[in-house]
Amino acid sequence: MTAPDPAADSDPDADARRLAARSLADGDPTGWFERLYAESATGDAIVPWDTRTPHFLLVEWAADRKPGDGRALVVGAGLGDDAEHVAALGYATVAFDVSESAVRLARERFPDSAVEYVTADLLDPPADWRHAFDLVVEIMTVQALPEALHARATESVAAFVRPGGTLLVIASGREHGGPVGGPPWPLTPSEIAAFATGGLTAERIEDLRDGGRHRWRATFRRPR
């Protein structure tokens, strides 16, 4: 077993940056996710966004909603906490990740889950997912991709929403021209607004600032 990077103790993103740099140098912008989850399973890396709880901004948002009765898709589901929370709202939930190891670990964590965990690539998703979901949840996945891929990934996320459906986006934020050295590559105001594409309209964009942290929570809808 390779010893984890000591820098990860003070910088939880250290392993992600190390593996992303190697993957990007090889011309593979998404391969580092599999390496990160595979190394986390052996204790050789830390997944910085793995809190073993659903994201608190998702929990807050869901608390004000009626139980769901349609289909939901969770983008970049990781180890499954957000997907399990969405499923508990009453949605028939599909959760995907580009990392086969992440999908395997999620299934192991929740062996009796009703969530359908699958391996898929946001940049090349299954064709039958287009306009197929009543609720789409994207939490900090687009920002985990290099900036040059944000527009393509954003369009892909938006295309999952069916007529009458809702897209929830939660992301770290930064100002235009602000410092960036990812991963992650936080979203600018224009990048969060860009989810209103392909027929989606912005319902609410929250600019949340707390203790030096800048986050977005935004909802978009596709008209019926």
C-alpha positions as a Markdown table, in Angstrom:
| # | Residue | x | y | z |
|---|---|---|---|---|
| 1 | Met | 0.0 | 0.0 | 0.0 |
| 2 | Thr | 1.3 | 3.4 | -0.9 |
| 3 | Ala | 1.3 | 5.9 | 1.9 |
| 4 | Pro | -1.3 | 8.7 | 1.5 |
| 5 | Asp | 0.0 | 12.1 | 0.6 |
| 6 | Pro | 0.8 | 13.9 | 4.0 |
| 7 | Ala | -0.5 | 17.1 | 2.4 |
| 8 | Ala | -4.0 | 15.6 | 2.4 |
| 9 | Asp | -4.1 | 16.0 | 6.2 |
| 10 | Ser | -4.1 | 19.8 | 5.8 |
| 11 | Asp | -5.5 | 20.0 | 2.3 |
| 12 | Pro | -8.4 | 17.6 | 1.7 |
| 13 | Asp | -8.2 | 18.3 | -2.1 |
| 14 | Ala | -4.5 | 17.2 | -2.3 |
| 15 | Asp | -5.2 | 13.7 | -3.5 |
| 16 | Ala | -7.8 | 14.9 | -6.0 |
| 17 | Arg | -5.4 | 17.5 | -7.4 |
| 18 | Arg | -2.5 | 15.0 | -7.6 |
| 19 | Leu | -4.6 | 12.4 | -9.5 |
| 20 | Ala | -6.3 | 15.0 | -11.7 |
| 21 | Ala | -3.0 | 16.5 | -12.7 |
| 22 | Arg | -1.8 | 13.1 | -13.8 |
| 23 | Ser | -5.0 | 12.4 | -15.7 |
| 24 | Leu | -5.1 | 15.7 | -17.4 |
| 25 | Ala | -1.5 | 15.4 | -18.4 |
| 26 | Asp | -2.5 | 12.1 | -20.2 |
| 27 | Gly | -5.3 | 14.0 | -21.9 |
| 28 | Asp | -8.0 | 12.2 | -19.9 |
| 29 | Pro | -10.2 | 14.8 | -18.0 |
| 30 | Thr | -12.4 | 12.2 | -16.2 |
| 31 | Gly | -10.1 | 9.2 | -15.5 |
| 32 | Trp | -8.9 | 10.6 | -12.2 |
| 33 | Phe | -12.3 | 10.0 | -10.6 |
| 34 | Glu | -11.8 | 6.2 | -10.9 |
| 35 | Arg | -8.3 | 6.4 | -9.6 |
| 36 | Leu | -9.4 | 8.6 | -6.6 |
| 37 | Tyr | -12.3 | 6.2 | -5.6 |
| 38 | Ala | -10.1 | 3.1 | -6.2 |
| 39 | Glu | -7.3 | 4.5 | -4.0 |
| 40 | Ser | -9.8 | 5.6 | -1.4 |
| 41 | Ala | -11.0 | 2.0 | -1.1 |
| 42 | Thr | -7.5 | 0.9 | -0.1 |
| 43 | Gly | -6.8 | 3.9 | 2.2 |
| 44 | Asp | -4.4 | 5.5 | -0.2 |
| 45 | Ala | -6.4 | 8.6 | -1.0 |
| 46 | Ile | -9.1 | 10.9 | 0.5 |
| 47 | Val | -12.2 | 11.8 | -1.5 |
| 48 | Pro | -12.6 | 15.4 | -0.3 |
| 49 | Trp | -16.4 | 15.5 | -0.9 |
| 50 | Asp | -17.1 | 12.3 | 1.0 |
| 51 | Thr | -18.8 | 13.4 | 4.2 |
| 52 | Arg | -21.0 | 10.2 | 4.5 |
| 53 | Thr | -24.1 | 12.5 | 4.8 |
| 54 | Pro | -26.3 | 14.1 | 2.1 |
| 55 | His | -25.3 | 17.7 | 1.3 |
| 56 | Phe | -26.9 | 20.1 | 3.8 |
| 57 | Leu | -28.1 | 22.4 | 1.0 |
| 58 | Leu | -29.9 | 19.5 | -0.5 |
| 59 | Val | -31.5 | 18.6 | 2.8 |
| 60 | Glu | -32.6 | 22.2 | 3.4 |
| 61 | Trp | -34.1 | 22.4 | -0.1 |
| 62 | Ala | -35.9 | 19.1 | 0.2 |
| 63 | Ala | -37.4 | 19.9 | 3.5 |
| 64 | Asp | -39.7 | 22.5 | 1.8 |
| 65 | Arg | -40.9 | 20.1 | -0.9 |
| 66 | Lys | -43.8 | 17.7 | -1.1 |
| 67 | Pro | -43.0 | 14.0 | -1.4 |
| 68 | Gly | -41.9 | 13.1 | -4.9 |
| 69 | Asp | -43.7 | 10.7 | -7.2 |
| 70 | Gly | -41.7 | 10.7 | -10.4 |
| 71 | Arg | -38.2 | 9.8 | -11.6 |
| 72 | Ala | -35.0 | 11.4 | -10.3 |
| 73 | Leu | -31.5 | 11.4 | -11.5 |
| 74 | Val | -28.5 | 12.2 | -9.3 |
| 75 | Val | -25.4 | 13.3 | -11.3 |
| 76 | Gly | -22.0 | 12.2 | -10.2 |
| 77 | Ala | -23.4 | 10.3 | -7.2 |
| 78 | Gly | -20.2 | 9.2 | -5.6 |
| 79 | Leu | -20.8 | 7.1 | -2.6 |
| 80 | Gly | -24.6 | 7.5 | -2.6 |
| 81 | Asp | -25.6 | 9.8 | 0.3 |
| 82 | Asp | -27.3 | 12.4 | -1.9 |
| 83 | Ala | -29.0 | 9.7 | -4.0 |
| 84 | Glu | -30.3 | 7.9 | -0.9 |
| 85 | His | -31.8 | 11.2 | 0.4 |
| 86 | Val | -33.5 | 11.8 | -2.9 |
| 87 | Ala | -34.9 | 8.3 | -3.0 |
| 88 | Ala | -36.3 | 8.8 | 0.5 |
| 89 | Leu | -38.3 | 11.7 | -0.8 |
| 90 | Gly | -40.3 | 9.2 | -2.8 |
| 91 | Tyr | -38.6 | 9.4 | -6.2 |
| 92 | Ala | -37.7 | 6.4 | -8.3 |
| 93 | Thr | -34.0 | 7.3 | -8.3 |
| 94 | Val | -31.2 | 6.6 | -10.8 |
| 95 | Ala | -27.7 | 7.6 | -9.6 |
| 96 | Phe | -24.7 | 7.5 | -11.8 |
| 97 | Asp | -21.0 | 8.1 | -11.6 |
| 98 | Val | -18.2 | 7.8 | -14.2 |
| 99 | Ser | -16.2 | 5.8 | -11.6 |
| 100 | Glu | -16.9 | 2.1 | -11.5 |
| 101 | Ser | -15.3 | 1.9 | -8.1 |
| 102 | Ala | -17.7 | 4.7 | -6.8 |
| 103 | Val | -20.7 | 2.8 | -8.0 |
| 104 | Arg | -19.4 | -0.5 | -6.5 |
| 105 | Leu | -18.7 | 1.2 | -3.2 |
| 106 | Ala | -22.2 | 2.9 | -3.1 |
| 107 | Arg | -23.9 | -0.5 | -3.7 |
| 108 | Glu | -21.8 | -2.0 | -0.9 |
| 109 | Arg | -22.8 | 0.8 | 1.5 |
| 110 | Phe | -26.5 | 0.5 | 0.7 |
| 111 | Pro | -27.1 | -3.1 | -0.2 |
| 112 | Asp | -30.8 | -2.9 | 0.2 |
| 113 | Ser | -31.2 | 0.4 | -1.5 |
| 114 | Ala | -34.0 | 1.1 | -4.0 |
| 115 | Val | -31.6 | 3.4 | -5.9 |
| 116 | Glu | -30.4 | 2.2 | -9.3 |
| 117 | Tyr | -26.6 | 2.8 | -9.2 |
| 118 | Val | -25.0 | 2.8 | -12.7 |
| 119 | Thr | -21.8 | 3.7 | -14.3 |
| 120 | Ala | -22.1 | 6.5 | -16.9 |
| 121 | Asp | -20.3 | 9.4 | -18.3 |
| 122 | Leu | -21.8 | 12.9 | -18.0 |
| 123 | Leu | -20.1 | 13.9 | -21.2 |
| 124 | Asp | -21.5 | 11.0 | -23.1 |
| 125 | Pro | -24.7 | 9.9 | -21.3 |
| 126 | Pro | -27.2 | 7.3 | -22.4 |
| 127 | Ala | -29.5 | 8.6 | -25.1 |
| 128 | Asp | -32.7 | 7.5 | -23.4 |
| 129 | Trp | -32.0 | 9.8 | -20.4 |
| 130 | Arg | -32.7 | 12.9 | -22.5 |
| 131 | His | -35.7 | 14.7 | -21.1 |
| 132 | Ala | -36.5 | 11.7 | -18.9 |
| 133 | Phe | -36.4 | 12.9 | -15.3 |
| 134 | Asp | -38.8 | 14.9 | -13.1 |
| 135 | Leu | -36.0 | 15.9 | -10.8 |
| 136 | Val | -32.3 | 16.1 | -11.7 |
| 137 | Val | -29.8 | 16.8 | -8.8 |
| 138 | Glu | -26.3 | 18.0 | -9.7 |
| 139 | Ile | -24.1 | 18.6 | -6.7 |
| 140 | Met | -20.5 | 19.8 | -7.4 |
| 141 | Thr | -19.9 | 17.6 | -10.4 |
| 142 | Val | -19.5 | 20.1 | -13.2 |
| 143 | Gln | -17.1 | 22.0 | -11.0 |
| 144 | Ala | -14.9 | 18.9 | -10.7 |
| 145 | Leu | -14.3 | 19.1 | -14.4 |
| 146 | Pro | -11.8 | 21.5 | -16.0 |
| 147 | Glu | -13.2 | 24.8 | -17.0 |
| 148 | Ala | -13.0 | 24.0 | -20.7 |
| 149 | Leu | -15.6 | 21.3 | -20.2 |
| 150 | His | -18.1 | 23.2 | -18.0 |
| 151 | Ala | -20.3 | 24.4 | -20.9 |
| 152 | Arg | -20.6 | 20.9 | -22.4 |
| 153 | Ala | -21.3 | 19.3 | -19.0 |
| 154 | Thr | -23.8 | 21.9 | -18.1 |
| 155 | Glu | -25.7 | 21.3 | -21.4 |
| 156 | Ser | -25.7 | 17.6 | -20.7 |
| 157 | Val | -27.1 | 18.1 | -17.2 |
| 158 | Ala | -29.9 | 20.4 | -18.4 |
| 159 | Ala | -30.9 | 17.9 | -21.1 |
| 160 | Phe | -31.9 | 15.3 | -18.5 |
| 161 | Val | -34.9 | 17.3 | -17.3 |
| 162 | Arg | -38.3 | 16.4 | -18.7 |
| 163 | Pro | -41.0 | 18.9 | -19.5 |
| 164 | Gly | -42.4 | 20.1 | -16.2 |
| 165 | Gly | -39.3 | 18.9 | -14.4 |
| 166 | Thr | -36.8 | 20.6 | -12.0 |
| 167 | Leu | -33.1 | 20.8 | -11.9 |
| 168 | Leu | -31.3 | 21.5 | -8.6 |
| 169 | Val | -27.7 | 22.6 | -8.8 |
| 170 | Ile | -25.4 | 23.1 | -5.8 |
| 171 | Ala | -21.9 | 24.3 | -6.4 |
| 172 | Ser | -19.0 | 26.2 | -5.0 |
| 173 | Gly | -18.8 | 29.7 | -6.4 |
| 174 | Arg | -16.3 | 32.3 | -7.4 |
| 175 | Glu | -16.3 | 35.7 | -9.0 |
| 176 | His | -15.4 | 36.3 | -12.7 |
| 177 | Gly | -11.6 | 36.4 | -12.9 |
| 178 | Gly | -11.2 | 35.1 | -9.4 |
| 179 | Pro | -8.4 | 32.7 | -8.5 |
| 180 | Val | -8.8 | 29.1 | -9.6 |
| 181 | Gly | -6.5 | 26.1 | -9.5 |
| 182 | Gly | -8.5 | 23.0 | -9.5 |
| 183 | Pro | -9.9 | 20.7 | -8.9 |
| 184 | Pro | -12.4 | 21.9 | -8.0 |
| 185 | Trp | -13.0 | 24.7 | -10.5 |
| 186 | Pro | -15.8 | 26.7 | -8.8 |
| 187 | Leu | -18.6 | 28.2 | -11.0 |
| 188 | Thr | -18.8 | 31.9 | -11.8 |
| 189 | Pro | -22.1 | 33.8 | -11.9 |
| 190 | Ser | -22.4 | 33.3 | -15.7 |
| 191 | Glu | -21.6 | 29.5 | -15.3 |
| 192 | Ile | -24.4 | 28.9 | -12.8 |
| 193 | Ala | -26.8 | 31.0 | -14.9 |
| 194 | Ala | -25.8 | 28.9 | -17.9 |
| 195 | Phe | -27.8 | 25.9 | -16.7 |
| 196 | Ala | -30.8 | 27.8 | -18.1 |
| 197 | Thr | -30.2 | 26.3 | -21.5 |
| 198 | Gly | -32.0 | 24.0 | -23.9 |
| 199 | Gly | -35.3 | 25.3 | -22.9 |
| 200 | Leu | -34.8 | 25.4 | -19.1 |
| 201 | Thr | -35.6 | 28.6 | -17.2 |
| 202 | Ala | -34.1 | 29.8 | -14.0 |
| 203 | Glu | -36.5 | 29.6 | -11.1 |
| 204 | Arg | -34.2 | 30.7 | -8.2 |
| 205 | Ile | -30.5 | 31.3 | -7.9 |
| 206 | Glu | -29.2 | 31.7 | -4.4 |
| 207 | Asp | -25.8 | 33.3 | -3.8 |
| 208 | Leu | -24.8 | 31.9 | -0.4 |
| 209 | Arg | -21.9 | 33.4 | 1.6 |
| 210 | Asp | -20.9 | 32.0 | 5.0 |
| 211 | Gly | -17.5 | 32.2 | 6.8 |
| 212 | Gly | -15.6 | 32.9 | 3.6 |
| 213 | Arg | -17.3 | 30.1 | 1.7 |
| 214 | His | -19.2 | 31.0 | -1.5 |
| 215 | Arg | -21.8 | 28.5 | -2.7 |
| 216 | Trp | -24.6 | 28.5 | -5.2 |
| 217 | Arg | -28.0 | 26.7 | -4.9 |
| 218 | Ala | -30.1 | 27.1 | -7.9 |
| 219 | Thr | -33.2 | 25.6 | -9.4 |
| 220 | Phe | -34.3 | 25.5 | -13.0 |
| 221 | Arg | -37.5 | 24.3 | -14.7 |
| 222 | Arg | -38.4 | 23.0 | -18.1 |
| 223 | Pro | -41.9 | 24.3 | -19.1 |
| 224 | Arg | -44.5 | 21.7 | -19.9 |
